[in-house]
Amino acid sequence: ETMAFFSGLLRARGVGRRLSPRFGALREKARRRLFSQWKFEEAEIRKAKEMTGTGISRKAAAMFVFGSGLWFGFMLHVDDELPMKLLMKLDPETAHNVAVWAGARNQLVRTLFGMMEDQRSGAAVDERLTVDLCGMTIKNCLGLAAGFDKNGEAMIGMLDTGFGFVELGTVTPEPQAGNPKPRVFRLPEHGAVINRYGFNSDGHEVVRQRLEKLEESCELFRPGRIIGVNIGKNKTSPDAIADYVKGVERLGKYADYLVVNVSSPNTPGLRDLQNEKELTEILTAVIKARDALPSRPKVDYKEQKEKRLAAMTFSLPFVVGRLFGITPYEEYLPENLPISRPSLPPVFVKIAPDIHKEGLESIASVVTNTAVDGIVISNTTVRRDFGWEHPNLSEKGGLSGAPLTEMSTKVVSDFYRLTDGKVPIIGVGGISSGKDAFDKIKAGASVVQIYTGLIYGGPGLVKDIKLDLVHHLEMNGFNSVQEAVGADHRRK
């Protein structure tokens, strides 16, 4: 774990590009002598030093890695919340980047950061949390909202944390840096965050390459594990419709579902696209582009799993893991769980919580008339009238977290009522407990997402929410999440 952790740190600093030839040689050596002691000739050591551009001795390097690993491991044993405490010492955007970095690393590093869920635990395999959303079988109803993994770097790692589905993005057609820094601000006393990132994105092509690589390694379209792609427009683009259509055409084949984001408050004029005329034009074009995608072939999940394990067997993290008695991670699902996925990705539209009654009625009409598959409620809020003060409350941007809980839940409920529960809803906004998730589900959400709660609760929050949600299902006499969807409306 220590070796993998520090090699990851080196790669994050750019050293990995210089070391990659050497790591390749080590990997080949591991294949030949999997469980024998590695021996290196002096010529090999000199060559490695030349590659790294340093004269550091083997003994010094080993002592540094071993000593640092012992210290970090000891501190983690004393305090399992150490990674979160360290992250909170960093400025918010740096902490965000470190968390994404950790989620993108191998299983050994993610285990060190507490980002690997026990696949035999009750939270991981409870069938009461399994849902069918627009033809997609999702192992559990708790997802990670867009905004955390903006560029598709940590999707697999976050699914391994215990999420049933992960939404990457927002991804724009061309790369863009977003708004000037600082652009993220914590309000910890109120469980809130204000951000004005402004769709900072690596662009379609870079994200497409990452998704293609995952497809080649059989990590996409795994049973019960859903990956959504949230698409947006470039800040200076003169043609919003063309930008969204490009997102479908370039990324649609890799997505379990697509989300059209017209509700971020950090891109000038974006929320204006929620008006009836422009939203109709955008969604009509997006649906047309989605329908033009080639139908997906059926996936042989058994063959997919065999290929994944075969590729894993000779990887360096696997070899190191076996030395420490760590077996390779593979998704556990109940044998009788039916698995389904549509031939084309369902399309959702994401809206703002700051919307008046007539505006919501208009959106409900557009969604129904354009045959969009579902809706995500909601994005961040620009409201600040919460009855309390904080030094960061005056910062511009979208506010997320606990203050948004009731507001977003009300919009979920109102939209469910307007559409008679016929349009699936992904509920997001201020969820930090199983009770919060349960309230949104009763209001009409088919599944829910979190993000800001994860900032303050850490990866352990994923398991806690699922266990707490099961408790509330039991206490209220529901046999599954799907039974509880819209329950508040049935009681009225």
Coordinates of C-alpha atoms in Angstrom, one line a residue:
E1 CA 0.0 0.0 0.0
T2 CA 2.8 2.4 0.9
M3 CA 4.7 1.7 -2.4
A4 CA 1.5 2.3 -4.4
F5 CA 0.7 5.4 -2.4
F6 CA 4.0 7.1 -2.9
S7 CA 4.3 6.1 -6.5
G8 CA 0.9 7.7 -7.0
L9 CA 2.2 10.9 -5.4
L10 CA 5.2 10.9 -7.7
R11 CA 2.9 10.5 -10.7
A12 CA 0.8 13.4 -9.5
R13 CA 3.9 15.6 -9.4
G14 CA 4.7 14.6 -13.0
V15 CA 7.6 12.3 -12.0
G16 CA 5.6 9.3 -13.3
R17 CA 6.1 10.3 -16.9
R18 CA 9.9 9.9 -16.4
L19 CA 9.5 6.7 -14.4
S20 CA 7.0 4.9 -16.6
P21 CA 9.6 3.0 -18.6
R22 CA 11.1 1.7 -15.3
F23 CA 7.7 0.7 -13.9
G24 CA 7.1 -1.2 -17.2
A25 CA 10.2 -3.1 -16.6
L26 CA 9.2 -3.9 -13.1
R27 CA 5.9 -5.1 -14.2
E28 CA 7.5 -7.5 -16.7
K29 CA 9.8 -8.8 -13.9
A30 CA 6.8 -9.3 -11.7
R31 CA 5.1 -11.5 -14.4
R32 CA 8.2 -13.7 -14.6
R33 CA 8.9 -14.0 -10.9
L34 CA 5.5 -13.3 -9.3
F35 CA 6.3 -14.5 -5.8
S36 CA 10.1 -14.7 -5.8
Q37 CA 12.4 -12.1 -4.3
W38 CA 13.3 -9.4 -6.8
K39 CA 17.0 -8.8 -7.5
F40 CA 18.3 -5.9 -9.4
E41 CA 21.8 -5.5 -11.0
E42 CA 23.8 -2.4 -10.4
A43 CA 23.4 -1.4 -14.1
E44 CA 19.7 -1.4 -13.6
I45 CA 20.0 0.9 -10.6
R46 CA 22.2 3.3 -12.4
K47 CA 19.7 3.3 -15.3
A48 CA 16.8 4.1 -12.9
K49 CA 18.8 6.9 -11.4
E50 CA 19.4 8.4 -14.8
M51 CA 15.7 8.2 -15.6
T52 CA 14.7 10.0 -12.4
G53 CA 17.5 12.5 -12.7
T54 CA 18.6 11.9 -9.1
G55 CA 21.5 10.3 -7.4
I56 CA 19.5 9.2 -4.3
S57 CA 20.6 5.8 -3.0
R58 CA 18.4 2.7 -2.8
K59 CA 18.9 2.6 0.9
A60 CA 17.8 6.3 1.4
A61 CA 14.8 5.9 -0.9
A62 CA 13.7 2.7 0.9
M63 CA 14.1 4.3 4.3
F64 CA 12.1 7.4 3.3
V65 CA 9.2 5.3 1.8
F66 CA 9.2 2.8 4.6
G67 CA 9.4 5.3 7.4
S68 CA 6.8 7.6 5.9
G69 CA 4.5 4.7 5.3
L70 CA 4.9 3.5 8.9
W71 CA 4.1 6.9 10.2
F72 CA 1.0 7.4 8.0
G73 CA -0.2 3.9 8.7
F74 CA 0.2 4.3 12.4
M75 CA -1.6 7.7 12.4
L76 CA -4.4 6.2 10.3
H77 CA -4.7 3.3 12.8
V78 CA -4.9 5.8 15.7
D79 CA -7.4 8.0 13.8
D80 CA -9.3 6.6 10.8
E81 CA -10.6 10.1 10.1
L82 CA -7.1 11.4 9.5
P83 CA -7.4 11.8 5.7
M84 CA -10.5 13.9 6.1
K85 CA -8.9 16.1 8.8
L86 CA -5.8 16.6 6.5
L87 CA -8.0 17.5 3.6
M88 CA -9.9 20.1 5.6
K89 CA -6.6 21.8 6.4
L90 CA -6.2 22.5 2.7
D91 CA -8.0 25.2 0.7
P92 CA -11.2 23.8 -0.7
E93 CA -10.2 23.5 -4.4
T94 CA -6.8 21.8 -3.5
A95 CA -8.7 19.4 -1.2
H96 CA -11.1 18.7 -4.0
N97 CA -8.2 17.9 -6.4
V98 CA -6.6 15.6 -3.8
A99 CA -9.8 13.7 -3.3
V100 CA -10.2 13.2 -7.1
W101 CA -6.6 12.2 -7.3
A102 CA -7.1 9.6 -4.5
G103 CA -10.3 8.3 -6.2
A104 CA -8.4 7.8 -9.5
R105 CA -5.6 5.8 -7.9
N106 CA -5.4 2.0 -7.6
Q107 CA -7.3 0.0 -5.0
L108 CA -4.5 -0.1 -2.5
V109 CA -4.3 3.7 -2.3
R110 CA -8.1 4.0 -2.1
T111 CA -8.2 1.5 0.7
L112 CA -5.7 3.7 2.6
F113 CA -8.1 6.6 2.1
G114 CA -11.1 4.6 3.2
M115 CA -12.6 4.6 -0.3
M116 CA -13.2 0.9 -0.7
E117 CA -16.5 -0.5 0.6
D118 CA -16.7 -4.0 2.0
Q119 CA -18.7 -5.7 -0.8
R120 CA -20.2 -8.3 1.6
S121 CA -21.5 -5.7 4.0
G122 CA -25.2 -5.1 4.5
A123 CA -25.0 -1.7 2.9
A124 CA -23.4 -3.1 -0.2
V125 CA -25.8 -5.9 -1.0
D126 CA -29.2 -4.9 0.5
E127 CA -31.6 -5.6 -2.4
R128 CA -34.1 -3.1 -0.9
L129 CA -31.9 -0.3 -2.2
T130 CA -31.8 -1.7 -5.8
V131 CA -33.8 0.3 -8.3
D132 CA -34.7 0.3 -11.9
L133 CA -34.4 3.8 -13.4
C134 CA -35.3 4.2 -17.1
G135 CA -34.4 0.6 -17.8
M136 CA -31.1 0.8 -15.9
T137 CA -30.6 -1.6 -13.0
I138 CA -28.8 0.3 -10.3
K139 CA -27.3 -1.7 -7.4
N140 CA -28.3 1.0 -4.9
C141 CA -30.2 4.3 -5.1
L142 CA -27.4 6.6 -3.8
G143 CA -25.3 8.4 -6.4
L144 CA -22.5 10.9 -6.7
A145 CA -23.7 14.2 -8.2
A146 CA -21.9 15.9 -11.1
G147 CA -19.2 18.4 -10.0
F148 CA -16.9 16.1 -8.1
D149 CA -15.4 14.2 -11.0
K150 CA -15.6 16.8 -13.6
N151 CA -13.3 15.1 -16.1
G152 CA -13.9 11.4 -15.7
E153 CA -10.8 10.6 -13.7
A154 CA -12.2 8.9 -10.6
M155 CA -15.5 7.3 -11.7
I156 CA -14.5 3.7 -11.0
G157 CA -12.9 4.6 -7.6
M158 CA -16.1 6.4 -6.5
L159 CA -18.3 3.5 -7.5
D160 CA -16.0 1.3 -5.4
T161 CA -16.6 3.7 -2.5
G162 CA -20.2 2.4 -2.5
F163 CA -22.2 4.6 -4.8
G164 CA -24.7 2.9 -7.1
F165 CA -24.1 5.4 -9.8
V166 CA -21.7 8.3 -10.5
E167 CA -22.3 11.3 -12.7
L168 CA -19.2 12.9 -14.3
G169 CA -19.0 16.4 -15.6
T170 CA -20.1 18.9 -16.5
V171 CA -18.1 18.4 -19.7
T172 CA -17.8 21.1 -22.3
P173 CA -17.0 20.6 -26.0
E174 CA -13.7 22.5 -25.8
P175 CA -11.3 22.7 -22.8
Q176 CA -11.8 25.8 -20.7
A177 CA -10.3 26.9 -17.4
G178 CA -13.4 28.2 -15.7
N179 CA -13.6 31.2 -13.5
P180 CA -10.6 32.8 -11.7
K181 CA -9.5 31.4 -8.4
P182 CA -10.4 31.4 -5.5
R183 CA -13.7 30.0 -6.6
V184 CA -14.7 27.6 -3.8
F185 CA -15.6 28.6 -0.3
R186 CA -16.6 26.5 2.7
L187 CA -19.3 27.4 5.3
P188 CA -18.7 24.4 7.6
E189 CA -20.9 25.7 10.5
H190 CA -23.8 25.4 8.1
G191 CA -22.8 22.3 6.2
A192 CA -22.6 24.4 3.0
V193 CA -20.2 25.2 0.1
I194 CA -20.3 28.1 -2.4
N195 CA -18.6 27.5 -5.7
R196 CA -18.2 29.4 -8.9
Y197 CA -16.1 27.0 -10.9
G198 CA -17.7 28.0 -14.2
F199 CA -17.6 24.6 -16.0
N200 CA -13.8 24.1 -15.8
S201 CA -13.4 21.2 -18.1
D202 CA -10.8 19.1 -20.0
G203 CA -13.2 19.0 -23.0
H204 CA -14.9 16.3 -24.9
E205 CA -11.9 14.7 -26.5
V206 CA -9.8 14.2 -23.3
V207 CA -12.9 12.8 -21.5
R208 CA -13.8 10.6 -24.5
Q209 CA -10.3 9.1 -24.4
R210 CA -10.6 8.3 -20.7
L211 CA -14.0 6.6 -21.3
E212 CA -12.7 4.7 -24.3
K213 CA -9.8 3.4 -22.1
L214 CA -12.3 2.2 -19.5
E215 CA -14.4 0.5 -22.1
E216 CA -11.3 -1.4 -23.4
S217 CA -10.5 -2.5 -19.9
C218 CA -14.1 -3.8 -19.4
E219 CA -14.8 -1.2 -16.7
L220 CA -17.8 0.4 -18.4
F221 CA -21.3 -1.1 -18.4
R222 CA -20.7 -3.4 -15.5
P223 CA -23.8 -4.8 -13.9
G224 CA -25.5 -2.5 -11.4
R225 CA -22.8 0.2 -11.7
I226 CA -24.0 3.2 -13.6
I227 CA -22.0 6.0 -15.1
G228 CA -23.8 9.2 -16.2
V229 CA -22.3 12.0 -18.3
N230 CA -23.3 15.6 -17.6
I231 CA -22.9 17.8 -20.7
G232 CA -22.8 21.6 -21.0
K233 CA -21.8 24.5 -23.2
N234 CA -18.7 26.5 -23.5
K235 CA -18.8 30.0 -21.9
T236 CA -18.1 31.8 -25.2
S237 CA -20.0 29.5 -27.5
P238 CA -22.5 31.3 -29.8
D239 CA -24.5 28.1 -30.3
A240 CA -25.7 26.3 -27.2
I241 CA -27.7 23.7 -29.2
A242 CA -24.6 22.7 -31.2
D243 CA -22.6 22.3 -28.0
Y244 CA -25.1 20.0 -26.4
V245 CA -25.5 17.9 -29.5
K246 CA -21.7 17.5 -29.7
G247 CA -21.8 16.2 -26.2
V248 CA -24.3 13.5 -27.2
E249 CA -22.5 12.6 -30.4
R250 CA -19.0 12.3 -28.8
L251 CA -19.8 10.9 -25.3
G252 CA -23.2 9.3 -25.7
K253 CA -21.9 5.8 -26.7
Y254 CA -19.9 5.6 -23.4
A255 CA -22.7 6.9 -21.0
D256 CA -25.3 4.9 -19.2
Y257 CA -27.3 8.1 -19.2
L258 CA -26.9 11.7 -20.2
V259 CA -27.7 14.9 -18.4
V260 CA -28.3 18.3 -20.1
N261 CA -27.1 21.0 -17.7
V262 CA -28.9 24.3 -18.2
S263 CA -28.9 25.4 -14.6
S264 CA -25.4 26.2 -13.3
P265 CA -25.4 29.8 -12.0
N266 CA -21.7 30.2 -12.9
T267 CA -21.9 30.4 -16.7
P268 CA -23.4 33.7 -17.9
G269 CA -26.8 33.3 -19.5
L270 CA -27.0 29.5 -18.9
R271 CA -30.1 29.6 -16.7
D272 CA -31.9 31.6 -19.4
L273 CA -31.9 28.4 -21.4
Q274 CA -34.6 27.1 -19.0
N275 CA -37.2 29.2 -20.7
E276 CA -39.8 27.2 -22.6
K277 CA -38.7 28.1 -26.2
E278 CA -35.0 27.6 -25.8
L279 CA -35.3 24.5 -23.6
T280 CA -37.7 22.9 -26.1
E281 CA -35.2 23.5 -29.0
I282 CA -32.2 22.2 -27.0
L283 CA -34.0 19.0 -25.7
T284 CA -35.5 18.3 -29.1
A285 CA -32.1 18.4 -30.7
V286 CA -30.5 16.3 -28.0
I287 CA -33.2 13.6 -28.2
K288 CA -32.7 13.5 -32.0
A289 CA -28.9 13.1 -31.6
R290 CA -29.4 10.5 -28.9
D291 CA -31.8 8.5 -31.2
A292 CA -29.2 8.6 -34.0
L293 CA -26.6 6.8 -31.8
P294 CA -25.9 3.1 -32.7
S295 CA -27.8 0.7 -30.4
R296 CA -25.6 -0.9 -27.8
P297 CA -24.8 -4.6 -28.1
K298 CA -25.6 -6.9 -25.2
V299 CA -22.8 -7.3 -22.7
D300 CA -21.6 -10.8 -21.7
Y301 CA -21.0 -10.0 -18.0
K302 CA -19.2 -13.3 -17.3
E303 CA -16.8 -12.8 -20.1
Q304 CA -16.3 -9.1 -19.1
K305 CA -15.4 -10.2 -15.5
E306 CA -12.9 -12.8 -16.7
K307 CA -11.1 -10.2 -18.9
R308 CA -11.0 -7.8 -16.0
L309 CA -9.5 -10.3 -13.6
A310 CA -7.0 -11.5 -16.2
A311 CA -5.8 -8.0 -16.8
M312 CA -5.6 -7.4 -13.0
T313 CA -3.6 -10.5 -12.2
F314 CA -0.2 -9.2 -13.4
S315 CA -0.6 -5.5 -12.5
L316 CA 1.9 -4.1 -9.9
P317 CA -0.9 -3.1 -7.4
F318 CA -2.2 -6.6 -7.5
V319 CA 1.2 -8.1 -6.8
V320 CA 1.8 -5.8 -3.9
G321 CA -1.7 -6.4 -2.6
R322 CA -1.2 -10.2 -2.6
L323 CA 2.0 -9.7 -0.6
F324 CA -0.1 -8.0 2.0
G325 CA -3.0 -10.5 1.8
I326 CA -5.3 -8.2 -0.1
T327 CA -7.5 -9.9 -2.7
P328 CA -8.5 -8.1 -5.9
Y329 CA -11.7 -6.1 -5.7
E330 CA -14.6 -7.4 -7.8
E331 CA -18.2 -6.2 -7.5
Y332 CA -20.5 -8.5 -5.5
L333 CA -24.1 -8.6 -6.6
P334 CA -26.8 -11.0 -5.4
E335 CA -27.2 -14.0 -7.7
N336 CA -30.9 -13.3 -8.4
L337 CA -30.5 -9.6 -9.2
P338 CA -31.9 -9.0 -12.6
I339 CA -29.6 -6.8 -14.7
S340 CA -30.9 -4.6 -17.5
R341 CA -29.7 -1.6 -19.5
P342 CA -31.3 0.2 -22.4
S343 CA -30.0 0.1 -25.9
L344 CA -29.6 3.9 -25.9
P345 CA -28.7 6.2 -23.0
P346 CA -31.7 7.9 -21.3
V347 CA -31.6 11.7 -21.4
F348 CA -32.2 13.8 -18.2
V349 CA -32.3 17.6 -17.9
K350 CA -30.9 19.3 -14.7
I351 CA -32.8 22.4 -13.4
A352 CA -32.2 25.0 -10.7
P353 CA -34.0 25.2 -7.4
D354 CA -34.5 29.0 -7.8
I355 CA -37.5 28.7 -10.0
H356 CA -41.0 30.1 -9.6
K357 CA -44.2 28.2 -10.0
E358 CA -44.9 29.2 -13.6
G359 CA -41.4 28.4 -14.6
L360 CA -41.6 24.9 -13.1
E361 CA -44.9 24.3 -14.9
S362 CA -43.3 25.4 -18.1
I363 CA -40.4 23.0 -17.6
A364 CA -42.8 20.1 -16.8
S365 CA -44.6 20.8 -20.0
V366 CA -41.4 20.8 -22.1
V367 CA -40.1 17.7 -20.5
T368 CA -43.3 15.9 -21.2
N369 CA -43.7 17.1 -24.8
T370 CA -40.1 16.4 -25.8
A371 CA -40.1 12.9 -24.4
V372 CA -37.1 13.5 -22.2
D373 CA -36.6 10.4 -20.0
G374 CA -36.1 12.2 -16.7
I375 CA -35.1 15.2 -14.7
V376 CA -32.4 16.1 -12.1
I377 CA -33.6 18.3 -9.3
S378 CA -31.7 20.4 -8.4
N379 CA -28.5 22.4 -9.0
T380 CA -27.1 24.9 -6.6
T381 CA -28.9 28.0 -5.4
V382 CA -28.1 31.7 -5.7
R383 CA -30.3 32.5 -2.7
R384 CA -28.7 33.9 0.4
D385 CA -31.7 34.8 2.6
F386 CA -31.3 32.0 5.2
G387 CA -31.5 34.1 8.3
W388 CA -27.9 33.6 9.3
E389 CA -24.5 35.3 8.5
H390 CA -21.1 33.9 7.5
P391 CA -18.0 35.6 6.2
N392 CA -18.2 33.6 3.0
L393 CA -22.0 34.0 2.5
S394 CA -21.5 37.1 0.3
E395 CA -19.3 35.2 -2.2
K396 CA -20.8 34.9 -5.7
G397 CA -21.7 31.5 -7.0
G398 CA -24.0 28.6 -6.3
L399 CA -24.6 27.5 -2.8
S400 CA -25.0 23.8 -2.0
G401 CA -25.4 21.7 1.1
A402 CA -27.7 21.7 4.1
P403 CA -29.4 25.0 3.4
L404 CA -30.6 23.6 0.1
T405 CA -32.3 20.5 1.6
E406 CA -35.9 21.7 2.0
M407 CA -35.8 23.9 -1.0
S408 CA -34.8 21.2 -3.4
T409 CA -37.1 18.6 -1.8
K410 CA -40.0 21.0 -2.4
V411 CA -39.1 21.4 -6.1
V412 CA -39.0 17.6 -6.3
S413 CA -42.4 17.3 -4.7
D414 CA -43.9 20.0 -6.9
F415 CA -42.5 18.5 -10.1
Y416 CA -43.7 15.0 -9.2
R417 CA -47.2 16.4 -8.7
L418 CA -47.2 18.4 -11.9
T419 CA -46.2 15.3 -13.9
D420 CA -48.4 12.8 -11.9
G421 CA -45.2 10.9 -11.1
K422 CA -44.7 9.8 -14.7
V423 CA -41.2 11.4 -15.1
P424 CA -38.4 9.8 -13.1
I425 CA -36.6 12.3 -10.8
I426 CA -33.0 12.2 -9.6
G427 CA -33.2 14.1 -6.3
V428 CA -30.1 16.1 -5.2
G429 CA -29.5 18.9 -2.8
G430 CA -28.5 19.0 0.9
I431 CA -28.5 15.2 1.5
S432 CA -26.3 14.2 4.4
S433 CA -28.2 11.5 6.1
G434 CA -30.5 8.6 5.3
K435 CA -33.4 10.7 6.6
D436 CA -32.7 13.4 4.0
A437 CA -32.6 10.8 1.3
F438 CA -35.8 9.2 2.5
D439 CA -37.6 12.6 2.5
K440 CA -36.6 13.2 -1.1
I441 CA -37.7 9.7 -2.2
K442 CA -41.1 10.1 -0.5
A443 CA -41.4 13.5 -2.2
G444 CA -41.0 11.8 -5.6
A445 CA -37.3 11.1 -6.3
S446 CA -36.6 7.7 -7.8
V447 CA -32.9 7.9 -6.8
V448 CA -30.8 10.5 -5.0
Q449 CA -27.3 12.0 -5.3
I450 CA -24.9 13.7 -2.8
Y451 CA -21.8 15.8 -3.1
T452 CA -21.4 18.5 -0.5
G453 CA -22.3 16.1 2.3
L454 CA -19.3 14.0 1.2
I455 CA -17.0 17.0 1.7
Y456 CA -17.8 17.2 5.4
G457 CA -18.7 13.5 6.1
G458 CA -16.0 11.8 4.1
P459 CA -16.3 8.5 2.2
G460 CA -17.8 6.7 5.3
L461 CA -20.9 8.8 4.8
V462 CA -21.9 6.7 1.8
K463 CA -22.3 3.6 3.9
D464 CA -24.0 5.5 6.7
I465 CA -26.6 7.0 4.4
K466 CA -27.5 3.6 2.9
L467 CA -27.8 1.9 6.3
D468 CA -29.9 4.8 7.7
L469 CA -32.1 4.8 4.6
V470 CA -32.8 1.1 5.1
H471 CA -33.7 1.8 8.7
H472 CA -36.2 4.4 7.6
L473 CA -37.7 2.1 5.0
E474 CA -38.2 -0.6 7.7
M475 CA -39.6 1.9 10.2
N476 CA -42.2 3.1 7.7
G477 CA -43.2 -0.3 6.4
F478 CA -41.6 -0.2 3.0
N479 CA -40.1 -3.3 1.4
S480 CA -37.9 -1.3 -1.0
V481 CA -36.9 2.1 -2.2
Q482 CA -39.2 1.8 -5.2
E483 CA -42.2 1.3 -2.9
A484 CA -41.4 4.5 -1.1
V485 CA -41.1 6.8 -4.2
G486 CA -43.8 9.5 -4.1
A487 CA -45.3 8.1 -0.9
D488 CA -46.1 11.6 0.4
H489 CA -48.4 12.2 -2.5
R490 CA -50.3 9.0 -2.0
R491 CA -51.1 9.8 1.6
K492 CA -52.7 13.2 0.7

